Short mmCIF file of C-alpha atoms in Angstrom, two decimals:
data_model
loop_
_atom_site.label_atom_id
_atom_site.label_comp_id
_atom_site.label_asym_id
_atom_site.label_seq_id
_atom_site.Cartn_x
_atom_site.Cartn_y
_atom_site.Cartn_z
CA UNK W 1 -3.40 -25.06 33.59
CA UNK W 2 -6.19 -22.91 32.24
CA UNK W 3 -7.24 -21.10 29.61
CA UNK W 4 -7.66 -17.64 30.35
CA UNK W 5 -10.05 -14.67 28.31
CA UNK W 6 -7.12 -13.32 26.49
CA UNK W 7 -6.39 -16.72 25.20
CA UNK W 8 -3.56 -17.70 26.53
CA UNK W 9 -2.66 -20.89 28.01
CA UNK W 10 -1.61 -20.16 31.68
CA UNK W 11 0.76 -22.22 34.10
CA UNK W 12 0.79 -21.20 37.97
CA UNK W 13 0.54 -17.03 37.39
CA UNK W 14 -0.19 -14.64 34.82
CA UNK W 15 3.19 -14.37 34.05
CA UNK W 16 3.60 -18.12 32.26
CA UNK W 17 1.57 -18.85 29.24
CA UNK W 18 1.51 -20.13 25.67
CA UNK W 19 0.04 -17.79 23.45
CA UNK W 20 -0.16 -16.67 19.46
CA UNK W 21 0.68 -13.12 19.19
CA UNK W 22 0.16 -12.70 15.91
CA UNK W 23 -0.52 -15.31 13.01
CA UNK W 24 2.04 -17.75 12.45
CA UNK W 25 3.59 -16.52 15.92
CA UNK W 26 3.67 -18.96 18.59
CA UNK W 27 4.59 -17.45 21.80
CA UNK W 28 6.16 -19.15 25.05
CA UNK W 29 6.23 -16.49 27.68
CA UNK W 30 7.82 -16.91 31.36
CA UNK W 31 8.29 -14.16 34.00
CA UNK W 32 11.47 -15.81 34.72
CA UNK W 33 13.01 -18.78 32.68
CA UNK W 34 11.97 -21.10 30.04
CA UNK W 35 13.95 -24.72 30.55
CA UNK W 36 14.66 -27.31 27.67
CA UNK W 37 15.47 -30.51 28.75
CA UNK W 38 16.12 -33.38 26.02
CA UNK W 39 18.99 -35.47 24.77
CA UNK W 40 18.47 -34.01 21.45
CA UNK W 41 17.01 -30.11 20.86
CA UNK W 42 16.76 -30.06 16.54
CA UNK W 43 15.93 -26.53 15.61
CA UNK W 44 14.52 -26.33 11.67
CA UNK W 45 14.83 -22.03 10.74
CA UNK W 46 17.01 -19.10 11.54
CA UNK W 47 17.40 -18.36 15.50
CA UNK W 48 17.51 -14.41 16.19
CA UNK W 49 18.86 -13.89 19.72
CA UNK W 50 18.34 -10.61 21.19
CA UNK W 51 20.96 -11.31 24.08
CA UNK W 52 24.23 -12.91 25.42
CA UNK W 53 25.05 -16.64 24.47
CA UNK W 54 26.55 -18.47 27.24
CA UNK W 55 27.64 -22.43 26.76
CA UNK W 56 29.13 -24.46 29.52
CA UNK W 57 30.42 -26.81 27.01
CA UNK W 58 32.32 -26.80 23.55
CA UNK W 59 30.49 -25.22 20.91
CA UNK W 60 30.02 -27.13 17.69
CA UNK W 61 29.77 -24.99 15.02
CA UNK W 62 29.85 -27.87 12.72
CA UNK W 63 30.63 -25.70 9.74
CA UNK W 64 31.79 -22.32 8.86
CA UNK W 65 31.04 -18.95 11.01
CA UNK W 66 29.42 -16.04 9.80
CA UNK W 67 30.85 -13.05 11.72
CA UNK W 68 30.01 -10.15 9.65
CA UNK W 69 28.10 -11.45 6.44
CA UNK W 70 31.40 -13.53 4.56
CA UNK W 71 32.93 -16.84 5.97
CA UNK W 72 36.03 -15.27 7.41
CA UNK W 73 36.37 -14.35 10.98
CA UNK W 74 37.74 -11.10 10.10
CA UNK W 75 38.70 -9.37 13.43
CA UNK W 76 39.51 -11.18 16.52
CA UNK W 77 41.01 -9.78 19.96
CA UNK W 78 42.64 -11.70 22.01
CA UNK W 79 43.96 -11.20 25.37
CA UNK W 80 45.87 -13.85 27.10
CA UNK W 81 48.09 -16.57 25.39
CA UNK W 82 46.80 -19.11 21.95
CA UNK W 83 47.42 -22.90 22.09
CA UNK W 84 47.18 -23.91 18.41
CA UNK W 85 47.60 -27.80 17.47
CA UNK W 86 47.32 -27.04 13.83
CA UNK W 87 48.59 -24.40 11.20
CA UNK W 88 47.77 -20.60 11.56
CA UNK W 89 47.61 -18.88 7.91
CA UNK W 90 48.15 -14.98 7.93
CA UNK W 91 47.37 -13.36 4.52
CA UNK W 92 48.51 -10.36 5.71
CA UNK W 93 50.72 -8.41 8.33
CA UNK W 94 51.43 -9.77 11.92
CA UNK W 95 51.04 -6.45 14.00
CA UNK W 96 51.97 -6.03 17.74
CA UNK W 97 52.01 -3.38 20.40
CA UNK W 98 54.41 -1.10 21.55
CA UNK W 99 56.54 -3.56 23.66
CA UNK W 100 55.09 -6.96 22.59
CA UNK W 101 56.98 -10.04 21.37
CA UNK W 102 55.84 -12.05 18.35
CA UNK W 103 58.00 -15.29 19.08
CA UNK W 104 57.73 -18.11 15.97
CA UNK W 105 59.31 -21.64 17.03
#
């Protein structure tokens, strides 16, 4: 570990550091991959991902999701079949392709 002239605190290469890029602005830079590894990870302030989320688990959303602004999942495509242990609402019409079956038990 060093500290190098641009201020940066670098691990192994120049492509691993700790830096602030601007004030306020901590930044934790890797050429490759940045690992967390705790029981816990507690995250205080928005998270802006510029990417893909993948989980290998269940996702907890603990609350309501925000889709497009509201609290209503407003548009959802699905493709393959729907296991539902609870009640599905529809405030609305129950649309289906040319050729489809909507079966209600």
């Amino acid at each position: 570990m060093e500290i190098n002239g641009t201020n940066q605190i670098a691990f192994g290469d120049t492509g691993t550091y700790i830096h602030q890029s601007a004030d306020g602005v901590l930044d934790l830079v890797s050429d490759n991959e940045i690992e967390i590894n705790a029981t816990t990870i507690d995250m205080n302030g928005a998270v802006d991902l510029s990417s893909t989320i993948t989980v290998a688990g269940n996702a907890d959303l603990n609350g309501d999701l925000d889709v497009d602004g509201t609290t209503n999942l407003d548009a959802v495509d699905i493709d393959g079949a729907v296991d539902m242990a609870s009640t599905l609402q529809v405030d609305g019409a129950i649309t289906s392709s040319a050729g489809a079956t909507i079966t209600v038990a």
